[in-house]
Every structure is written in C-alpha cells, then in structure tokens.
Tab-separated table of C-alpha atoms in Angstrom:
chain	number	residue	atom	x	y	z
A	18	MET	CA	-4.561	-7.580	13.240
A	19	LYS	CA	-8.189	-6.991	12.494
A	20	TYR	CA	-9.910	-3.774	11.487
A	21	LEU	CA	-13.424	-2.572	12.348
A	22	LEU	CA	-16.030	-5.304	12.739
A	23	ASP	CA	-19.125	-5.694	10.611
A	24	VAL	CA	-18.329	-3.027	8.027
A	25	THR	CA	-17.352	-5.045	4.961
A	26	THR	CA	-19.586	-5.032	1.890
A	27	LEU	CA	-18.535	-8.595	1.023
A	28	ALA	CA	-21.595	-10.711	0.215
A	29	TYR	CA	-21.818	-14.402	-0.593
A	30	LYS	CA	-24.588	-16.425	-2.206
A	31	GLU	CA	-23.826	-19.999	-1.306
A	32	GLU	CA	-26.300	-21.453	-3.789
A	33	LEU	CA	-24.199	-20.058	-6.675
A	34	CYS	CA	-20.900	-21.495	-5.431
A	35	THR	CA	-19.441	-24.161	-7.685
A	36	GLY	CA	-16.678	-25.111	-5.285
A	37	CYS	CA	-13.811	-23.987	-7.533
A	38	LYS	CA	-11.735	-22.869	-4.499
A	39	LYS	CA	-10.474	-19.764	-6.322
A	40	CYS	CA	-11.556	-17.496	-3.436
A	41	THR	CA	-9.530	-19.482	-0.906
A	42	GLU	CA	-6.577	-19.138	-3.255
A	43	VAL	CA	-6.674	-15.387	-3.871
A	44	CYS	CA	-7.790	-14.018	-0.485
A	45	PRO	CA	-4.743	-12.657	1.377
A	46	HIS	CA	-6.572	-12.646	4.708
A	47	GLY	CA	-7.913	-16.170	4.963
A	48	VAL	CA	-11.563	-15.086	4.863
A	49	PHE	CA	-12.695	-18.337	3.192
A	50	ALA	CA	-12.427	-22.057	3.725
A	51	MET	CA	-13.947	-24.971	1.845
A	52	GLU	CA	-16.598	-27.124	3.471
A	53	ASN	CA	-18.625	-29.809	1.691
A	54	LYS	CA	-17.347	-28.530	-1.666
A	55	LYS	CA	-18.664	-25.042	-0.983
A	56	ALA	CA	-16.852	-21.917	0.139
A	57	ARG	CA	-17.674	-20.676	3.604
A	58	PHE	CA	-16.646	-17.628	5.635
A	59	ILE	CA	-14.250	-18.381	8.416
A	60	ASP	CA	-13.573	-14.761	9.287
A	61	ARG	CA	-15.584	-12.256	7.271
A	62	ASP	CA	-14.370	-9.291	9.361
A	63	ARG	CA	-10.859	-9.774	8.027
A	64	CYS	CA	-12.042	-8.710	4.567
A	65	MET	CA	-10.291	-5.587	3.290
A	66	GLU	CA	-12.480	-5.298	0.180
A	67	CYS	CA	-9.649	-5.777	-2.315
A	68	GLY	CA	-12.023	-7.548	-4.678
A	69	ALA	CA	-9.745	-10.436	-5.667
A	70	CYS	CA	-12.327	-13.082	-4.720
A	71	ALA	CA	-15.268	-11.432	-6.459
A	72	LEU	CA	-13.275	-10.804	-9.666
A	73	ASN	CA	-12.133	-14.417	-9.802
A	74	CYS	CA	-15.488	-15.912	-8.835
A	75	ASP	CA	-16.794	-17.026	-12.216
A	76	SER	CA	-20.180	-18.067	-10.813
A	77	MET	CA	-20.751	-14.584	-9.333
A	78	ALA	CA	-21.396	-16.047	-5.898
A	79	LEU	CA	-19.224	-13.351	-4.340
A	80	THR	CA	-19.695	-9.622	-4.598
A	81	VAL	CA	-17.945	-6.767	-2.845
A	82	GLU	CA	-17.695	-3.021	-3.253
A	83	THR	CA	-13.999	-2.612	-3.757
A	84	GLY	CA	-11.980	0.390	-2.785
A	85	VAL	CA	-8.857	1.534	-1.047
A	86	GLY	CA	-8.784	1.477	2.739
A	87	CYS	CA	-6.775	4.661	2.664
A	88	SER	CA	-7.873	7.747	4.559
A	89	ALA	CA	-5.775	10.155	2.480
A	90	ALA	CA	-7.320	8.847	-0.746
A	91	ILE	CA	-10.872	8.998	0.620
A	92	LEU	CA	-10.384	12.533	1.976
A	93	LYS	CA	-8.974	13.616	-1.373
A	94	SER	CA	-11.961	12.159	-3.200
A	95	MET	CA	-14.316	13.981	-0.801
A	96	ILE	CA	-12.630	17.277	-1.678
A	97	THR	CA	-12.149	16.787	-5.414
A	98	GLY	CA	-15.179	14.612	-6.063
A	99	SER	CA	-13.069	12.119	-8.017
A	100	PRO	CA	-13.112	8.427	-7.119
A	101	ALA	CA	-10.901	7.375	-4.210
A	102	THR	CA	-7.846	5.718	-5.652
A	103	CYS	CA	-4.487	5.037	-4.214
A	104	GLY	CA	-2.390	8.031	-5.164
A	105	CYS	CA	0.828	6.059	-5.406
A	106	ASP	CA	1.688	7.755	-8.668
A	107	SER	CA	1.411	11.302	-7.398
A	108	PRO	CA	4.130	13.029	-5.388
A	109	ASN	CA	1.633	13.899	-2.647
A	110	SER	CA	0.533	10.367	-2.009
A	111	GLY	CA	1.622	10.413	1.609
A	112	GLY	CA	2.315	6.989	2.944
A	113	CYS	CA	-0.280	5.345	0.757
A	114	CYS	CA	1.169	2.024	-0.428
B	15	MET	CA	19.301	-24.777	-24.128
B	16	LYS	CA	19.595	-21.506	-26.004
B	17	PHE	CA	16.452	-19.754	-26.986
B	18	THR	CA	15.687	-19.615	-30.706
B	19	PRO	CA	12.206	-18.321	-31.561
B	20	VAL	CA	12.336	-19.123	-35.268
B	21	GLN	CA	12.826	-22.755	-34.617
B	22	LYS	CA	9.863	-22.856	-32.236
B	23	SER	CA	7.439	-20.987	-34.416
B	24	ALA	CA	7.979	-23.693	-37.004
B	25	ASN	CA	6.491	-26.158	-34.569
B	26	PRO	CA	2.855	-26.707	-35.666
B	27	GLU	CA	1.784	-27.140	-32.045
B	28	PHE	CA	2.528	-23.488	-31.417
B	29	LEU	CA	0.701	-22.293	-34.444
B	30	LEU	CA	-2.406	-24.183	-33.399
B	31	ILE	CA	-2.773	-22.520	-30.065
B	32	ASN	CA	-1.782	-19.136	-31.254
B	33	PRO	CA	-3.862	-16.738	-29.161
B	34	VAL	CA	-6.459	-14.390	-30.514
B	35	ARG	CA	-5.271	-10.829	-30.659
B	36	ILE	CA	-7.754	-8.772	-28.709
B	37	SER	CA	-6.127	-5.379	-28.590
B	38	PRO	CA	-3.630	-3.805	-30.899
B	39	SER	CA	-0.320	-3.313	-29.181
B	40	THR	CA	0.393	0.310	-28.412
B	41	SER	CA	4.029	0.009	-27.525
B	42	SER	CA	6.863	-0.069	-30.000
B	43	THR	CA	8.463	-3.221	-31.256
B	44	SER	CA	11.465	-2.519	-29.039
B	45	THR	CA	9.605	-4.059	-26.095
B	46	ARG	CA	9.681	-7.349	-27.982
B	47	LYS	CA	13.355	-7.750	-27.447
B	48	ILE	CA	14.186	-9.852	-24.438
B	49	MET	CA	16.030	-8.088	-21.657
B	50	GLU	CA	18.584	-9.608	-19.323
B	51	THR	CA	18.404	-9.600	-15.547
B	52	SER	CA	19.869	-11.521	-12.645
B	53	SER	CA	19.122	-12.374	-9.039
B	54	VAL	CA	22.106	-10.340	-7.848
B	55	TRP	CA	21.683	-6.771	-6.629
B	56	SER	CA	24.284	-4.122	-7.418
B	57	TRP	CA	25.084	-1.330	-4.954
B	58	LYS	CA	22.827	0.909	-7.047
B	59	ASP	CA	19.888	-1.385	-6.309
B	60	TYR	CA	20.564	-1.141	-2.578
B	61	VAL	CA	20.836	2.660	-2.655
B	62	GLY	CA	17.753	2.827	-4.873
B	63	GLN	CA	15.758	0.786	-2.397
B	64	ILE	CA	16.565	3.208	0.432
B	65	LEU	CA	15.693	6.238	-1.694
B	66	ALA	CA	12.431	4.636	-2.840
B	67	ARG	CA	11.504	3.925	0.784
B	68	THR	CA	12.174	7.444	1.976
B	69	THR	CA	11.823	9.959	-0.832
B	70	SER	CA	9.681	10.823	-3.821
B	71	ALA	CA	12.281	8.971	-5.922
B	72	ARG	CA	9.870	6.057	-5.616
B	73	ASN	CA	7.527	7.782	-8.044
B	74	THR	CA	10.009	7.353	-10.855
B	75	TYR	CA	11.651	4.105	-9.757
B	76	LEU	CA	10.766	1.935	-12.719
B	77	VAL	CA	11.983	-0.793	-15.002
B	78	GLN	CA	11.039	-1.230	-18.623
B	79	PRO	CA	7.980	-3.446	-19.147
B	80	GLY	CA	8.483	-6.554	-21.243
B	81	LEU	CA	10.147	-9.925	-21.039
B	82	TYR	CA	13.276	-10.573	-19.008
B	83	ARG	CA	15.578	-13.549	-19.017
B	84	LEU	CA	16.825	-14.562	-15.563
B	85	GLY	CA	19.620	-17.119	-15.694
B	86	ASN	CA	19.405	-19.242	-18.797
B	87	PRO	CA	15.740	-20.137	-19.369
B	88	ASP	CA	14.438	-22.262	-22.237
B	89	GLU	CA	11.095	-23.163	-23.772
B	90	SER	CA	10.028	-25.201	-20.776
B	91	SER	CA	11.038	-22.649	-18.132
B	92	LEU	CA	8.486	-20.992	-15.890
B	93	VAL	CA	7.160	-17.497	-16.541
B	94	LEU	CA	6.590	-15.138	-13.618
B	95	ALA	CA	4.611	-11.917	-13.945
B	96	SER	CA	5.677	-8.754	-12.110
B	97	ALA	CA	5.086	-5.003	-11.984
B	98	ASN	CA	7.417	-2.357	-13.367
B	99	TYR	CA	7.954	-0.693	-9.978
B	100	LYS	CA	11.670	-1.387	-9.626
B	101	LEU	CA	11.383	-2.252	-5.945
B	102	SER	CA	8.829	-4.997	-6.758
B	103	PHE	CA	10.880	-6.305	-9.666
B	104	ASP	CA	14.106	-6.253	-7.624
B	105	LYS	CA	12.491	-8.104	-4.711
B	106	LEU	CA	11.302	-10.777	-7.089
B	107	ARG	CA	14.608	-11.365	-8.874
B	108	LYS	CA	16.601	-11.259	-5.637
B	109	SER	CA	14.489	-14.142	-4.352
B	110	LEU	CA	15.382	-16.326	-7.361
B	111	PRO	CA	19.076	-17.199	-7.024
B	112	GLY	CA	20.209	-20.037	-9.263
B	113	GLN	CA	16.902	-20.171	-11.159
B	114	ASN	CA	16.419	-20.142	-14.901
B	115	LEU	CA	13.148	-18.513	-15.796
B	116	TRP	CA	11.305	-15.761	-17.590
B	117	ILE	CA	9.939	-12.640	-15.928
B	118	LEU	CA	7.147	-10.805	-17.722
B	119	VAL	CA	6.993	-7.226	-16.461
B	120	LEU	CA	3.651	-5.470	-16.837
B	121	ASP	CA	3.433	-1.724	-17.347
B	122	THR	CA	1.944	-0.570	-14.044
B	123	LYS	CA	3.321	2.983	-14.333
B	124	GLY	CA	5.882	2.270	-11.632
B	125	VAL	CA	3.339	1.128	-9.066
B	126	ASN	CA	3.710	-2.053	-7.004
B	127	VAL	CA	1.682	-5.171	-7.822
B	128	TRP	CA	-0.951	-4.868	-5.115
B	129	CYS	CA	-1.755	-1.189	-5.543
B	130	ALA	CA	-1.657	-1.519	-9.311
B	131	ALA	CA	-4.017	-4.511	-9.135
B	132	GLY	CA	-6.428	-2.391	-7.097
B	133	LYS	CA	-6.277	0.329	-9.744
B	134	GLY	CA	-6.555	-2.219	-12.547
B	135	THR	CA	-3.212	-1.341	-14.188
B	136	PHE	CA	-1.832	-4.699	-13.074
B	137	GLY	CA	-4.859	-6.146	-14.771
B	138	THR	CA	-6.308	-8.730	-17.102
B	139	GLY	CA	-5.997	-6.465	-20.142
B	140	GLU	CA	-2.377	-5.484	-19.516
B	141	LEU	CA	-1.346	-9.084	-18.810
B	142	ILE	CA	-2.887	-10.282	-22.062
B	143	ARG	CA	-1.339	-7.349	-23.913
B	144	GLN	CA	2.151	-8.172	-22.609
B	145	ILE	CA	1.752	-11.900	-23.290
B	146	GLN	CA	0.908	-11.074	-26.887
B	147	ASN	CA	3.386	-8.256	-27.259
B	148	VAL	CA	6.383	-10.416	-26.345
B	149	ARG	CA	4.886	-13.398	-28.208
B	150	LEU	CA	5.097	-15.578	-25.141
B	151	ASP	CA	3.410	-18.348	-27.125
B	152	LEU	CA	6.535	-18.609	-29.270
B	153	ILE	CA	8.926	-18.437	-26.379
B	154	VAL	CA	7.605	-21.169	-24.112
B	155	ARG	CA	6.077	-24.511	-24.931
B	156	HIS	CA	3.770	-24.646	-21.907
B	157	ARG	CA	0.778	-22.374	-21.352
B	158	LYS	CA	1.182	-21.330	-17.728
B	159	ILE	CA	2.002	-18.002	-16.165
B	160	ILE	CA	2.634	-17.462	-12.487
B	161	VAL	CA	1.054	-14.262	-11.216
B	162	PRO	CA	1.677	-12.965	-7.680
B	163	GLN	CA	-1.368	-13.608	-5.510
B	164	LEU	CA	-1.619	-9.908	-4.684
B	165	GLY	CA	-2.221	-9.300	-8.389
B	166	ALA	CA	-5.542	-11.128	-8.112
B	167	PRO	CA	-7.660	-7.986	-7.458
B	168	GLY	CA	-6.799	-6.982	-11.044
B	169	ILE	CA	-6.409	-10.308	-12.811
B	170	LYS	CA	-9.388	-12.426	-13.739
B	171	ALA	CA	-7.756	-15.796	-14.354
B	172	SER	CA	-10.560	-17.271	-16.465
B	173	GLU	CA	-10.536	-14.250	-18.777
B	174	VAL	CA	-6.762	-14.408	-19.274
B	175	ARG	CA	-7.047	-18.037	-20.239
B	176	LYS	CA	-9.917	-17.440	-22.611
B	177	LEU	CA	-8.229	-14.537	-24.399
B	178	SER	CA	-4.553	-15.495	-24.348
B	179	GLY	CA	-4.501	-19.246	-23.934
B	180	PHE	CA	-2.363	-18.946	-20.815
B	181	SER	CA	-3.509	-20.357	-17.475
B	182	VAL	CA	-2.894	-18.073	-14.550
B	183	ILE	CA	-1.445	-19.757	-11.497
B	184	PHE	CA	-1.539	-17.517	-8.466
B	185	GLY	CA	1.825	-17.696	-6.727
B	186	PRO	CA	2.585	-16.857	-3.111
B	187	VAL	CA	2.029	-13.436	-1.524
B	188	TYR	CA	5.726	-13.051	-0.720
B	189	ALA	CA	8.537	-13.359	-3.263
B	190	ARG	CA	10.657	-15.110	-0.625
B	191	ASP	CA	8.320	-18.166	-0.831
B	192	ILE	CA	8.573	-18.596	-4.601
B	193	ILE	CA	11.400	-21.130	-4.617
B	194	GLU	CA	9.488	-23.323	-2.169
B	195	PHE	CA	6.306	-22.793	-4.218
B	196	ILE	CA	8.144	-24.051	-7.318
B	197	ARG	CA	9.613	-26.956	-5.374
B	198	LEU	CA	6.119	-27.974	-4.246
B	199	GLY	CA	5.015	-28.193	-7.885
B	200	LEU	CA	3.403	-24.736	-8.043
B	201	LYS	CA	1.312	-25.347	-4.934
B	202	ALA	CA	0.982	-22.759	-2.193
B	203	PRO	CA	0.227	-23.980	1.319
B	204	ASP	CA	-1.988	-21.739	3.473
B	205	TYR	CA	0.917	-19.867	5.027
B	206	MET	CA	2.031	-18.624	1.588
B	207	ARG	CA	-1.413	-17.227	0.909
B	208	LYS	CA	-1.607	-14.773	3.794
B	209	ILE	CA	-0.247	-11.276	4.079
B	210	HIS	CA	1.329	-10.159	7.335
B	211	PHE	CA	1.946	-6.777	8.864
B	212	ASN	CA	4.685	-7.213	11.386
B	213	PHE	CA	6.906	-4.867	13.368
B	214	VAL	CA	9.555	-4.531	10.633
B	215	ASP	CA	6.918	-3.945	7.924
B	216	ARG	CA	5.506	-1.101	9.963
B	217	ILE	CA	8.884	0.472	10.825
B	218	ILE	CA	9.859	0.482	7.142
B	219	LEU	CA	6.681	2.367	6.278
B	220	THR	CA	6.977	5.112	8.898
B	221	PRO	CA	9.377	7.424	6.981
B	222	MET	CA	6.689	7.882	4.345
B	223	GLU	CA	4.346	8.871	7.183
B	224	PHE	CA	6.401	11.473	9.023
B	225	ILE	CA	8.290	12.953	6.060
B	226	PRO	CA	5.060	14.115	4.345
B	227	ALA	CA	3.744	15.278	7.746
B	228	PHE	CA	6.801	17.513	8.137
B	229	ARG	CA	5.990	19.116	4.803
B	230	TYR	CA	2.864	20.583	6.393
B	231	PHE	CA	4.740	21.736	9.497
B	232	PRO	CA	5.696	25.218	8.121
B	233	TRP	CA	2.019	25.919	7.392
B	234	PHE	CA	1.404	25.567	11.103
B	235	ALA	CA	4.641	27.039	12.422
B	236	LEU	CA	4.878	30.249	10.375
B	237	PRO	CA	1.454	31.712	11.275
B	238	VAL	CA	2.008	30.857	14.959
B	239	ILE	CA	5.463	32.482	15.006
B	240	PHE	CA	4.046	35.518	13.224
B	241	LEU	CA	1.179	35.818	15.695
B	242	PHE	CA	3.494	35.756	18.691
B	243	SER	CA	5.894	38.262	17.116
B	244	LEU	CA	3.126	40.886	16.896
B	245	LYS	CA	3.602	43.729	19.353
B	246	SER	CA	2.119	47.188	19.609
B	247	SER	CA	5.668	48.404	19.044
B	248	GLY	CA	6.232	46.247	15.936
B	249	LEU	CA	7.507	42.709	15.367
B	250	MET	CA	9.495	41.236	18.260
B	251	PHE	CA	11.738	38.276	17.580
B	252	HIS	CA	12.309	37.421	21.239
B	253	ASP	CA	8.582	37.315	22.016
B	254	ALA	CA	7.962	35.225	18.927
B	255	ILE	CA	10.325	32.517	20.140
B	256	LEU	CA	9.088	32.584	23.727
B	257	GLY	CA	5.423	32.494	22.752
B	258	SER	CA	5.454	30.041	19.874
B	259	THR	CA	7.958	27.416	21.078
B	260	PRO	CA	5.408	25.372	23.076
B	261	TYR	CA	3.147	25.223	20.000
B	262	LEU	CA	5.943	24.113	17.726
B	263	ILE	CA	6.953	21.433	20.238
B	264	SER	CA	3.317	20.282	20.422
B	265	ALA	CA	3.129	19.963	16.649
B	266	LEU	CA	6.353	17.931	16.480
B	267	ALA	CA	5.172	15.746	19.364
B	268	SER	CA	1.900	14.988	17.592
B	269	ILE	CA	3.730	14.043	14.388
B	270	PHE	CA	5.922	11.695	16.418
B	271	ALA	CA	2.870	10.204	18.155
B	272	GLY	CA	0.704	9.805	15.054
B	273	ALA	CA	3.232	9.037	12.337
B	274	PHE	CA	5.739	6.960	14.255
B	275	ALA	CA	4.639	5.719	17.693
B	276	THR	CA	1.118	4.686	16.646
B	277	PRO	CA	2.152	2.742	13.506
B	278	VAL	CA	4.987	0.973	15.301
B	279	LEU	CA	2.915	0.047	18.374
B	280	LEU	CA	-0.251	-0.561	16.329
B	281	PRO	CA	-1.313	-4.017	17.607
B	282	PHE	CA	-0.579	-3.118	21.243
B	283	ILE	CA	-2.789	-0.031	21.395
B	284	PRO	CA	-6.381	-0.720	22.509
B	285	THR	CA	-9.348	-0.521	20.075
B	286	LYS	CA	-9.496	-1.353	16.361
B	287	SER	CA	-10.079	2.201	15.242
B	288	PHE	CA	-6.978	4.025	13.954
B	289	SER	CA	-8.341	7.421	14.966
B	290	ILE	CA	-8.857	6.265	18.564
B	291	LYS	CA	-5.475	4.495	18.635
B	292	GLY	CA	-3.810	7.727	17.519
B	293	TRP	CA	-5.802	9.722	20.049
B	294	ILE	CA	-4.711	7.445	22.919
B	295	VAL	CA	-1.031	7.683	21.961
B	296	GLY	CA	-1.462	11.441	21.532
B	297	LEU	CA	-2.943	11.739	25.005
B	298	ILE	CA	0.051	9.943	26.515
B	299	MET	CA	2.297	12.216	24.463
B	300	ALA	CA	0.437	15.325	25.711
B	301	LEU	CA	0.923	14.193	29.313
B	302	THR	CA	4.606	13.459	28.787
B	303	VAL	CA	5.371	16.688	26.959
B	304	SER	CA	3.409	19.035	29.185
B	305	SER	CA	4.713	17.585	32.432
B	306	SER	CA	8.337	17.406	31.286
B	307	MET	CA	8.184	20.968	29.953
B	308	GLY	CA	6.598	22.259	33.162
B	309	TRP	CA	3.584	23.616	31.256
B	310	LEU	CA	1.153	22.144	33.773
B	311	THR	CA	2.438	24.325	36.591
B	312	ALA	CA	3.180	27.502	34.642
B	313	ASP	CA	0.531	29.899	35.983
B	314	SER	CA	1.503	32.592	33.517
B	315	ARG	CA	0.051	30.644	30.579
B	316	PHE	CA	-2.908	28.675	31.916
B	317	LEU	CA	-4.369	28.180	28.405
B	318	LEU	CA	-1.318	26.284	27.203
B	319	PRO	CA	-2.086	22.919	28.905
B	320	VAL	CA	-5.693	23.160	27.648
B	321	PHE	CA	-4.380	23.543	24.111
B	322	VAL	CA	-1.845	20.741	24.503
B	323	PHE	CA	-4.425	18.239	25.739
B	324	ILE	CA	-6.814	19.042	22.903
B	325	PHE	CA	-4.326	19.538	20.084
B	326	ILE	CA	-1.767	16.722	20.472
B	327	PRO	CA	-4.294	13.841	20.776
B	328	ALA	CA	-6.447	15.238	17.944
B	329	MET	CA	-3.514	15.833	15.601
B	330	SER	CA	-1.996	12.447	16.451
B	331	SER	CA	-5.383	10.842	15.787
B	332	PHE	CA	-5.660	12.505	12.377
B	333	ILE	CA	-2.129	11.536	11.349
B	334	ALA	CA	-2.611	7.963	12.619
B	335	LEU	CA	-5.764	7.656	10.529
B	336	GLN	CA	-3.679	8.406	7.417
B	337	PHE	CA	-1.646	5.279	8.175
B	338	THR	CA	-4.656	3.207	7.046
B	339	GLY	CA	-3.327	3.755	3.524
B	340	SER	CA	-0.126	1.891	4.347
B	341	THR	CA	-1.582	-1.085	6.157
B	342	THR	CA	-2.403	-4.427	4.611
B	343	PHE	CA	-5.750	-4.965	6.290
B	344	THR	CA	-7.953	-1.839	6.367
B	345	SER	CA	-11.030	-1.647	4.160
B	346	MET	CA	-12.642	1.312	2.432
B	347	SER	CA	-15.897	0.759	4.317
B	348	GLY	CA	-14.019	0.803	7.609
B	349	VAL	CA	-12.058	3.964	6.857
B	350	LYS	CA	-15.218	5.720	5.640
B	351	LYS	CA	-16.940	4.814	8.883
B	352	GLU	CA	-14.063	6.242	10.904
B	353	LEU	CA	-14.035	9.433	8.875
B	354	ARG	CA	-17.772	9.847	9.326
B	355	TYR	CA	-17.300	10.039	13.081
B	356	ALA	CA	-13.899	11.632	13.310
B	357	LEU	CA	-13.982	14.349	10.657
B	358	PRO	CA	-16.605	16.578	12.330
B	359	VAL	CA	-14.719	16.214	15.629
B	360	TYR	CA	-11.415	17.221	13.998
B	361	LYS	CA	-13.046	20.320	12.508
B	362	ILE	CA	-14.506	21.459	15.827
B	363	LEU	CA	-11.263	20.796	17.702
B	364	ALA	CA	-9.244	22.647	15.047
B	365	ALA	CA	-11.454	25.708	15.506
B	366	ILE	CA	-11.092	25.498	19.300
B	367	CYS	CA	-7.301	25.186	18.974
B	368	ILE	CA	-7.068	28.304	16.799
B	369	LEU	CA	-9.115	30.263	19.354
B	370	LEU	CA	-6.927	28.977	22.198
B	371	VAL	CA	-3.719	30.084	20.488
B	372	ILE	CA	-5.136	33.551	19.887
B	373	ALA	CA	-6.458	33.733	23.467
B	374	ASP	CA	-3.045	32.681	24.801
B	375	LYS	CA	-1.415	35.486	22.817
B	376	ILE	CA	-3.904	38.048	24.101
B	377	HIS	CA	-3.349	36.750	27.640
B	378	MET	CA	0.425	37.122	27.240
B	379	GLU	CA	-0.148	40.722	26.286
B	380	GLY	CA	-1.896	41.158	29.616
B	381	TYR	CA	-5.455	41.595	28.372
B	382	LEU	CA	-7.037	38.320	29.459
C-alpha cells in the first residue's frame, strides 16, 4: 500500500553518499537501492518519514523532517501547541500504534 | 557453559576495550542482576496479549528493563535488544525456541520498539546506558548487539559503537525471522527488511479504533436524546426514543464504517487518501442504512435522509483518518496535507448537521 504521492520531505544529496548501504538496511519500505556504489531512490513515495535512514547516514547525504503519520497526534498538537508525538503512553491515545 | 562474570573481568582483553562511561546510570543496582526468561508463554501471557490489544491495560503492560537470560547463554552468545512493552518482549522471546542468548531490554516506558524509536526513548542514549548498566562488556566476549530494524529511527549505529564499543547489527523487522537471520550469519535478505500491513494486521488493530470511538458516543447521543425529549408539556420519553433513534443508528453506522470497514478493506477502497476512503465507505453505509430503515421514503421526516447522507460519510471519513496512526506506511507530511483539506470541510459539515437535527425536531413539532 502506498500513501499520498509527492509529499515526503525526504531529500538526498548523491554527491555526499559514501555507499555504506546503511539506508538500504534500515528503511522498512524499500525506498533505496544501491547502484554503482551509491544509494538511489527506487520508490521515494513509499517514504513514511520515520527518519531511520537520515539518522544512520553518517555522511549526511539524507535528510528528512521526521514525524508521526498519525492524525490524532497531529490534531492534538494543533490544539495544544505541543509537538505531534505518538501518544502511546497516554490513555487517550486512540489507535495510535 | 555457566556464566561467571568475575572470571571474565580478569581477562585483560575485556579490560582493554572497557567502554567509556558517558552518562551516570540513574537506575538502581538491582537492574544489574540478570533476569530469567524463556521462549514459552504461560496462559497469563496469552490473556495479557488480548487485554493489551483491546483495553487500556496496554499502557501498563511492561517488563523490567535490563538483561535477560533466555535458555543457557554464555560469553559467546548473541545479544538481542528489545523494548520493555511486554507485548514486544513476549513476541521476541516466543520466536526464539531452543535458543541460548541474551536479551537486553531498554526502558521505553512500556512503548513498542517502533513507536519508542520515533520518540527517541528506544534510542542511542538508552541503548548505551543499558549496555553499560548491565556491564555487557563483562558478560559477552564479542562486541555485537542485534537491534530490531524498526529501532533504527532512534538508534544511530555509528554513535553506539563510538560510545559503547558495541557494533549495532540491525536485525529483521519481524521477530519471526530472527532464527533464519541468525542461521544466515546475521544477514537479512530483502524480504526481512520490509514491513507489511496485511488483512490480519489491520483486523487486530480495529478494536483500538472502535472502542475509543464508542467513548465519544454518549457526547453525541445524550444531547440528541435530550433535544427530542423536549415538549411544550415537559420531557417526553416516548418522543425522545422515536425522534433520536435514527441519529443514534447513524452514529453507530459511521463508527462501523470508519473504524472497522475502512481499515479492514483499506487496499480495496479507491484513492490513497484515508479521508476520501472513509467518505466512500460512509456513503455506501448511508445508502444501506437509509434504504433498509425506510428513511428515504418517510415523508414525515424529509430532513432525515439529508442528514444521513451528510453525516455518515463525513463522520466515517474523520474516523478513518484517525487510522493513519495505526498504519505502517503513512507519513506526517501526508496526514498534514489531508488535514489541511479535510478539517475545514468537517467543521462546515458538523455545523450543517447540528442545524439539520434541530430543524428536524422543529419539523416534528409541526412548525416547519
């Protein structure tokens, strides 16, 4: 299943890639593949902005604005003004995670 | 071989690569003791799983952080990291029958690995803290720790290595693949690296969609029942039932459409947008309910079908949008985009629905 197209904030600077393959290892949606010792997008729209690739990219070739893809959390942050986090530890977390 | 830490600490090799302490440990020394676990579930674990899947019991379903011994591990046995949400920990150990290894449980405040990684509680700092707290360097001879792949949003492997001396190896997404992952020499083929979201996954998640939705039901039902009980001669119970029943049925139908039917049928409903998916299912639900209840042909309450066709799709759409929090593939940017379009529409439709209910009541009283 794929979510909305062309919304992800995932950005990639190929010139910084050292070919360590970490992004292909940590991405749970198969966004990356290796080609000529460089990472390459195979399906950027599958990105869910979890941030695993960017955190583990030591050459800073990957950046992404991470956040939860959770409507309840985003609505709550709109009302309270606090950052949108998964409310798994509160009793009113709804179905979130 | 039985584990004896004193003997190992005497080994100069271990003293050499003793890690740098970066943060003072906050927990008591009691977490240093090694706890026992096994791959077998007791009946309590099975009951606990059901409660955690359906009730708020999941908020307090935890295990103690620290080091666990599964089977009879020794200094060369593998170390697996996990979260202290009991459901996560139980899934992991259940998938390890006949294995001898160590499980290092991080303190994620009872939250599963993936969510906790997103929050940063299943994170680089906590992993290093636990490694040092249990003195993992004295317990195993190797310097490897297997971290679930879904922990990667919180764990920076290079940092863990630099500060603790342990190399992070990202294991498979699913605990059920771990044995094969070990058999392949700690290598995960592509299929182990991807998260799925199949029919069963979605069914399991629906109770936590419709149970919270039902909590809001009285806030809708009570004002409606009160409105329809109002009479010039006082409060009338009979009129309250007659007038409000269609609204209560509509609310229940929209919960069913948005919290159950949409999640379960998710990939088969057209469009990628959750709000539109929910709206489509809600529209079908509105048609089904209004025609089977005979509301389409009831001349006496002509406003009722108008309400039903606005309210059920809109409510179903809103509830379906909340399911984004339970999926494995929605992004924050995507959900924000949906909310940008949908939220103003929901507000307008909510106002229209309130007016329609009031107008229906006035009409029933013979004024409209």
